[in-house]
Amino acid sequence: MTQTTQPIQQAAAIVARAHRLTALVGAGLSASSGIPTYRGPGGLWTRQRPRQGAPPLLSYQEFVRDPAAWWQARLAAETDPSHPIYQMKQAVDQAAPNPGHLALAQLEQRGILHCIITQNVDNLHAAAGSRAVLEIHGNRNRLRCLQCHRRTPRNTQTPQNPPQCQQCNGLLKLDTVMFGEPIPPDVLQACRQAAEQSDCMLLVGTSGTVNPAARLPLLAKENGATLIEINPEATPLTPWCDLSLTGPADAILPQLLNSI
Ligand code: OAD
């Protein structure tokens, strides 16, 4: 590889050689699908997060203190056009996968991408056709039982408040991980294993500021992986990356796919 080779071609050559390619994905991938990111200009937390603590209805402690009151307030917020939860729900309900999601699905279908570790809860990887997806922060379309950990589609929510697991009568919460909530151990373990076994990891549209997800590329690197970042901005993970593809993921990922 010569010094003059373009970064996309360099990345394509690395990806083509990889035996165990993974991708760690963040909100930036879904930005061009119309879903706001969390940080940076216009980000959800930039606009709405109080100086201290979690935004209303997003704290795990608040949920466990009174699950019935939480569910009642959540369902009300989802139908109140002035509430940020309603506005986010509208954005995600209307979103469709963009060319970046579709390129990742193609990489999997071509046998190149082993799995996606996504911090996004928007279900757009599945909508794009990706199958091997670890959702480290959960999925907005699912409920999770806090007792038996079974996940079920949200539309199976029971009429009781708080909703109960039909298998074990445990308490159901949204699968989405809340502020102050530990990552479910089964998912965290699978993410760590995927990172450790990677020989190349794409870091797509993440600010790399939220642990434990942000530590996964470092775990991969410790185990010998090459890191390739795809982001219009530098992040705290940039110094650890072997290559940075600077730009929006919905443009760069299709270029990468077409260069392999
Ligand atoms: P952030 O909002 O922290 O970061 C978004 C990143 O996407 C930034 O680095 C942007 O530069 C980049 N970006 C913006 N537009 C992009 C584009 N078109 N293509 C590629 N990159 C772009 O989002 P996350 O890193 O995903 O947790 O945030 C991590 C977690 O923080 C989220 O999963 C969420 C939040 O608290 C939970 O909800 C549990």
GROMACS .gro file of C-alpha atoms and ligand atoms in nm:
model
  299
    1MET     CA    1   0.000   0.000   0.000
    2THR     CA    2   0.150   0.335  -0.102
    3GLN     CA    3   0.133   0.664   0.087
    4THR     CA    4  -0.085   0.805  -0.191
    5THR     CA    5  -0.361   0.546  -0.156
    6GLN     CA    6  -0.690   0.709  -0.056
    7PRO     CA    7  -0.818   0.635   0.298
    8ILE     CA    8  -1.127   0.458   0.158
    9GLN     CA    9  -0.909   0.225  -0.048
   10GLN     CA   10  -0.682   0.165   0.251
   11ALA     CA   11  -0.986   0.083   0.464
   12ALA     CA   12  -1.131  -0.144   0.195
   13ALA     CA   13  -0.805  -0.338   0.177
   14ILE     CA   14  -0.798  -0.384   0.557
   15VAL     CA   15  -1.164  -0.486   0.566
   16ALA     CA   16  -1.121  -0.731   0.279
   17ARG     CA   17  -0.835  -0.901   0.465
   18ALA     CA   18  -1.020  -0.920   0.798
   19HIS     CA   19  -1.142  -1.255   0.924
   20ARG     CA   20  -1.358  -1.117   1.202
   21LEU     CA   21  -1.487  -0.770   1.117
   22THR     CA   22  -1.722  -0.604   1.367
   23ALA     CA   23  -1.881  -0.259   1.380
   24LEU     CA   24  -1.952  -0.048   1.689
   25VAL     CA   25  -2.233   0.187   1.592
   26GLY     CA   26  -2.370   0.503   1.751
   27ALA     CA   27  -2.636   0.766   1.695
   28GLY     CA   28  -2.445   0.932   1.408
   29LEU     CA   29  -2.540   0.644   1.178
   30SER     CA   30  -2.910   0.721   1.220
   31ALA     CA   31  -2.867   1.100   1.196
   32SER     CA   32  -2.938   1.107   0.825
   33SER     CA   33  -3.251   0.897   0.888
   34GLY     CA   34  -3.385   1.199   1.077
   35ILE     CA   35  -3.312   1.080   1.433
   36PRO     CA   36  -3.123   1.340   1.636
   37THR     CA   37  -2.792   1.240   1.797
   38TYR     CA   38  -2.742   1.284   2.175
   39ARG     CA   39  -2.441   1.516   2.189
   40GLY     CA   40  -2.307   1.802   1.979
   41PRO     CA   41  -2.507   2.083   1.819
   42GLY     CA   42  -2.879   1.997   1.813
   43GLY     CA   43  -2.815   1.679   2.016
   44LEU     CA   44  -3.091   1.548   2.240
   45TRP     CA   45  -2.888   1.579   2.562
   46THR     CA   46  -2.739   1.911   2.449
   47ARG     CA   47  -3.095   2.049   2.437
   48GLN     CA   48  -3.274   1.856   2.710
   49ARG     CA   49  -3.046   1.700   2.967
   50PRO     CA   50  -3.054   1.874   3.306
   51ARG     CA   51  -2.715   1.972   3.449
   52GLN     CA   52  -2.736   1.689   3.700
   53GLY     CA   53  -2.905   1.352   3.676
   54ALA     CA   54  -3.120   1.201   3.406
   55PRO     CA   55  -3.394   1.368   3.201
   56PRO     CA   56  -3.746   1.299   3.336
   57LEU     CA   57  -3.870   0.943   3.278
   58LEU     CA   58  -3.524   0.817   3.176
   59SER     CA   59  -3.389   0.725   3.519
   60TYR     CA   60  -3.380   0.361   3.625
   61GLN     CA   61  -3.405   0.462   3.992
   62GLU     CA   62  -3.725   0.654   3.913
   63PHE     CA   63  -3.863   0.345   3.737
   64VAL     CA   64  -3.789   0.098   4.017
   65ARG     CA   65  -3.918   0.337   4.286
   66ASP     CA   66  -4.272   0.323   4.144
   67PRO     CA   67  -4.306   0.123   3.819
   68ALA     CA   68  -4.683   0.176   3.792
   69ALA     CA   69  -4.650   0.556   3.820
   70TRP     CA   70  -4.360   0.545   3.573
   71TRP     CA   71  -4.557   0.348   3.314
   72GLN     CA   72  -4.856   0.578   3.353
   73ALA     CA   73  -4.641   0.888   3.302
   74ARG     CA   74  -4.453   0.728   3.012
   75LEU     CA   75  -4.770   0.638   2.823
   76ALA     CA   76  -4.901   0.993   2.881
   77ALA     CA   77  -4.572   1.144   2.755
   78GLU     CA   78  -4.589   0.935   2.439
   79THR     CA   79  -4.919   1.101   2.345
   80ASP     CA   80  -4.831   1.458   2.452
   81PRO     CA   81  -4.698   1.652   2.148
   82SER     CA   82  -4.515   1.899   2.376
   83HIS     CA   83  -4.313   1.621   2.548
   84PRO     CA   84  -3.960   1.536   2.425
   85ILE     CA   85  -4.044   1.163   2.451
   86TYR     CA   86  -4.334   1.213   2.207
   87GLN     CA   87  -4.108   1.409   1.970
   88MET     CA   88  -3.835   1.144   1.977
   89LYS     CA   89  -4.094   0.868   1.929
   90GLN     CA   90  -4.234   1.047   1.625
   91ALA     CA   91  -3.885   1.086   1.474
   92VAL     CA   92  -3.801   0.720   1.525
   93ASP     CA   93  -4.144   0.592   1.416
   94GLN     CA   94  -4.102   0.779   1.087
   95ALA     CA   95  -3.738   0.682   1.030
   96ALA     CA   96  -3.621   0.439   0.765
   97PRO     CA   97  -3.277   0.284   0.719
   98ASN     CA   98  -3.034   0.505   0.523
   99PRO     CA   99  -2.760   0.393   0.281
  100GLY     CA  100  -2.523   0.348   0.577
  101HIS     CA  101  -2.750   0.091   0.745
  102LEU     CA  102  -2.803  -0.079   0.409
  103ALA     CA  103  -2.427  -0.097   0.341
  104LEU     CA  104  -2.368  -0.265   0.679
  105ALA     CA  105  -2.643  -0.517   0.600
  106GLN     CA  106  -2.478  -0.583   0.261
  107LEU     CA  107  -2.139  -0.633   0.428
  108GLU     CA  108  -2.297  -0.900   0.647
  109GLN     CA  109  -2.477  -1.063   0.354
  110ARG     CA  110  -2.150  -1.077   0.161
  111GLY     CA  111  -1.992  -1.264   0.453
  112ILE     CA  112  -1.755  -0.977   0.537
  113LEU     CA  113  -1.909  -0.832   0.854
  114HIS     CA  114  -1.932  -1.072   1.147
  115CYS     CA  115  -2.157  -0.862   1.373
  116ILE     CA  116  -2.276  -0.516   1.465
  117ILE     CA  117  -2.262  -0.390   1.822
  118THR     CA  118  -2.507  -0.102   1.820
  119GLN     CA  119  -2.581   0.159   2.084
  120ASN     CA  120  -2.889   0.261   1.888
  121VAL     CA  121  -3.231   0.146   2.007
  122ASP     CA  122  -3.413   0.242   1.687
  123ASN     CA  123  -3.432  -0.104   1.527
  124LEU     CA  124  -3.302   0.032   1.194
  125HIS     CA  125  -3.036  -0.238   1.155
  126ALA     CA  126  -3.305  -0.506   1.154
  127ALA     CA  127  -3.514  -0.293   0.917
  128ALA     CA  128  -3.212  -0.275   0.684
  129GLY     CA  129  -3.175  -0.654   0.687
  130SER     CA  130  -2.886  -0.701   0.932
  131ARG     CA  131  -2.922  -1.016   1.138
  132ALA     CA  132  -2.617  -1.037   1.366
  133VAL     CA  133  -2.685  -0.734   1.584
  134LEU     CA  134  -2.600  -0.693   1.953
  135GLU     CA  135  -2.805  -0.408   2.099
  136ILE     CA  136  -2.599  -0.295   2.396
  137HIS     CA  137  -2.854  -0.026   2.493
  138GLY     CA  138  -3.160  -0.237   2.409
  139ASN     CA  139  -3.437  -0.198   2.154
  140ARG     CA  140  -3.727   0.046   2.179
  141ASN     CA  141  -3.967  -0.207   2.023
  142ARG     CA  142  -3.918  -0.460   2.299
  143LEU     CA  143  -3.995  -0.509   2.667
  144ARG     CA  144  -3.762  -0.690   2.907
  145CYS     CA  145  -3.856  -0.880   3.222
  146LEU     CA  146  -3.643  -0.773   3.516
  147GLN     CA  147  -3.682  -1.118   3.672
  148CYS     CA  148  -3.631  -1.376   3.394
  149HIS     CA  149  -3.471  -1.130   3.141
  150ARG     CA  150  -3.697  -1.254   2.858
  151ARG     CA  151  -3.754  -0.997   2.584
  152THR     CA  152  -4.090  -0.967   2.412
  153PRO     CA  153  -4.231  -0.734   2.147
  154ARG     CA  154  -4.372  -0.420   2.305
  155ASN     CA  155  -4.712  -0.477   2.144
  156THR     CA  156  -4.762  -0.777   2.374
  157GLN     CA  157  -4.771  -0.545   2.679
  158THR     CA  158  -5.023  -0.679   2.932
  159PRO     CA  159  -5.320  -0.464   3.040
  160GLN     CA  160  -5.203  -0.457   3.405
  161ASN     CA  161  -5.007  -0.161   3.532
  162PRO     CA  162  -4.721  -0.220   3.581
  163PRO     CA  163  -4.709  -0.475   3.298
  164GLN     CA  164  -4.610  -0.827   3.399
  165CYS     CA  165  -4.410  -1.097   3.227
  166GLN     CA  166  -4.644  -1.366   3.093
  167GLN     CA  167  -4.381  -1.629   3.170
  168CYS     CA  168  -4.282  -1.553   3.531
  169ASN     CA  169  -4.505  -1.258   3.641
  170GLY     CA  170  -4.192  -1.044   3.682
  171LEU     CA  171  -4.191  -0.670   3.624
  172LEU     CA  172  -4.162  -0.553   3.263
  173LYS     CA  173  -3.969  -0.243   3.159
  174LEU     CA  174  -3.877  -0.109   2.819
  175ASP     CA  175  -3.574  -0.297   2.687
  176THR     CA  176  -3.402   0.039   2.631
  177VAL     CA  177  -3.128   0.085   2.893
  178MET     CA  178  -3.202   0.383   3.119
  179PHE     CA  179  -2.970   0.620   3.305
  180GLY     CA  180  -2.833   0.435   3.609
  181GLU     CA  181  -2.931   0.092   3.477
  182PRO     CA  182  -2.666  -0.176   3.434
  183ILE     CA  183  -2.629  -0.320   3.084
  184PRO     CA  184  -2.802  -0.662   3.087
  185PRO     CA  185  -2.519  -0.910   3.157
  186ASP     CA  186  -2.607  -1.145   2.868
  187VAL     CA  187  -2.570  -0.866   2.611
  188LEU     CA  188  -2.261  -0.716   2.772
  189GLN     CA  189  -2.088  -1.053   2.775
  190ALA     CA  190  -2.172  -1.111   2.407
  191CYS     CA  191  -2.042  -0.761   2.315
  192ARG     CA  192  -1.716  -0.815   2.504
  193GLN     CA  193  -1.665  -1.150   2.337
  194ALA     CA  194  -1.735  -1.003   1.992
  195ALA     CA  195  -1.485  -0.721   2.059
  196GLU     CA  196  -1.216  -0.957   2.187
  197GLN     CA  197  -1.252  -1.181   1.884
  198SER     CA  198  -1.245  -0.895   1.629
  199ASP     CA  199  -0.944  -0.845   1.409
  200CYS     CA  200  -1.093  -0.524   1.268
  201MET     CA  201  -1.359  -0.293   1.413
  202LEU     CA  202  -1.540  -0.010   1.237
  203LEU     CA  203  -1.638   0.273   1.477
  204VAL     CA  204  -1.939   0.429   1.309
  205GLY     CA  205  -2.103   0.752   1.425
  206THR     CA  206  -2.027   0.726   1.795
  207SER     CA  207  -1.881   0.993   2.020
  208GLY     CA  208  -1.712   0.715   2.221
  209THR     CA  209  -1.806   0.877   2.548
  210VAL     CA  210  -2.043   0.627   2.710
  211ASN     CA  211  -1.907   0.323   2.887
  212PRO     CA  212  -1.901   0.028   2.870
  213ALA     CA  213  -1.963   0.062   2.492
  214ALA     CA  214  -1.675   0.308   2.450
  215ARG     CA  215  -1.433   0.059   2.604
  216LEU     CA  216  -1.511  -0.213   2.348
  217PRO     CA  217  -1.280  -0.072   2.075
  218LEU     CA  218  -0.998  -0.058   2.330
  219LEU     CA  219  -1.063  -0.420   2.422
  220ALA     CA  220  -1.052  -0.509   2.052
  221LYS     CA  221  -0.730  -0.312   2.007
  222GLU     CA  222  -0.567  -0.485   2.305
  223ASN     CA  223  -0.643  -0.812   2.129
  224GLY     CA  224  -0.476  -0.696   1.807
  225ALA     CA  225  -0.765  -0.547   1.609
  226THR     CA  226  -0.729  -0.264   1.358
  227LEU     CA  227  -0.968   0.025   1.433
  228ILE     CA  228  -1.125   0.231   1.153
  229GLU     CA  229  -1.336   0.532   1.252
  230ILE     CA  230  -1.615   0.672   1.035
  231ASN     CA  231  -1.731   1.008   1.169
  232PRO     CA  232  -1.736   1.370   1.046
  233GLU     CA  233  -1.567   1.475   1.375
  234ALA     CA  234  -1.275   1.354   1.583
  235THR     CA  235  -1.370   1.172   1.905
  236PRO     CA  236  -1.184   1.057   2.218
  237LEU     CA  237  -1.135   0.724   2.035
  238THR     CA  238  -0.966   0.885   1.732
  239PRO     CA  239  -0.613   0.863   1.879
  240TRP     CA  240  -0.657   0.485   1.914
  241CYS     CA  241  -0.770   0.441   1.554
  242ASP     CA  242  -0.547   0.319   1.274
  243LEU     CA  243  -0.749   0.503   1.012
  244SER     CA  244  -1.013   0.778   1.015
  245LEU     CA  245  -1.264   0.817   0.735
  246THR     CA  246  -1.392   1.168   0.788
  247GLY     CA  247  -1.749   1.225   0.677
  248PRO     CA  248  -2.108   1.110   0.718
  249ALA     CA  249  -2.163   0.736   0.751
  250ASP     CA  250  -2.443   0.727   0.493
  251ALA     CA  251  -2.189   0.838   0.229
  252ILE     CA  252  -1.874   0.661   0.352
  253LEU     CA  253  -2.014   0.313   0.421
  254PRO     CA  254  -2.153   0.266   0.066
  255GLN     CA  255  -1.818   0.390  -0.075
  256LEU     CA  256  -1.635   0.141   0.144
  257LEU     CA  257  -1.866  -0.142   0.036
  258ASN     CA  258  -1.815  -0.055  -0.331
  259SER     CA  259  -1.437  -0.042  -0.289
  260ILE     CA  260  -1.398  -0.397  -0.153
  261OAD     P1  261  -2.355   1.080   2.043
  261OAD     O1  262  -2.467   1.174   2.020
  261OAD     O2  263  -2.282   1.092   2.171
  261OAD     O3  264  -2.249   1.096   1.926
  261OAD     C1  265  -2.289   1.098   1.792
  261OAD     C2  266  -2.165   1.092   1.706
  261OAD     O4  267  -2.207   1.082   1.570
  261OAD     C3  268  -2.075   1.214   1.715
  261OAD     O5  269  -1.939   1.172   1.729
  261OAD     C4  270  -2.095   1.284   1.580
  261OAD     O6  271  -1.977   1.350   1.534
  261OAD     C5  272  -2.128   1.167   1.492
  261OAD     N1  273  -2.209   1.198   1.372
  261OAD     C6  274  -2.299   1.296   1.354
  261OAD     N2  275  -2.354   1.289   1.232
  261OAD     C7  276  -2.297   1.180   1.172
  261OAD     C8  277  -2.312   1.116   1.045
  261OAD     N3  278  -2.399   1.162   0.953
  261OAD     N4  279  -2.238   1.007   1.019
  261OAD     C9  280  -2.150   0.959   1.112
  261OAD     N5  281  -2.132   1.014   1.232
  261OAD    C10  282  -2.205   1.123   1.262
  261OAD     O7  283  -2.412   0.932   2.019
  261OAD     P2  284  -2.358   0.793   2.078
  261OAD     O8  285  -2.211   0.785   2.071
  261OAD     O9  286  -2.436   0.688   2.009
  261OAD    O10  287  -2.736   0.591   2.546
  261OAD    O11  288  -2.404   0.803   2.229
  261OAD    C11  289  -2.387   0.692   2.312
  261OAD    C12  290  -2.503   0.678   2.406
  261OAD    O12  291  -2.525   0.802   2.473
  261OAD    C13  292  -2.635   0.651   2.340
  261OAD    O13  293  -2.652   0.515   2.303
  261OAD    C14  294  -2.733   0.691   2.445
  261OAD    C15  295  -2.668   0.818   2.497
  261OAD    O14  296  -2.687   0.845   2.634
  261OAD    C16  297  -2.855   0.546   2.593
  261OAD    O15  298  -2.960   0.593   2.559
  261OAD    C17  299  -2.846   0.437   2.692
   0.00000   0.00000   0.00000
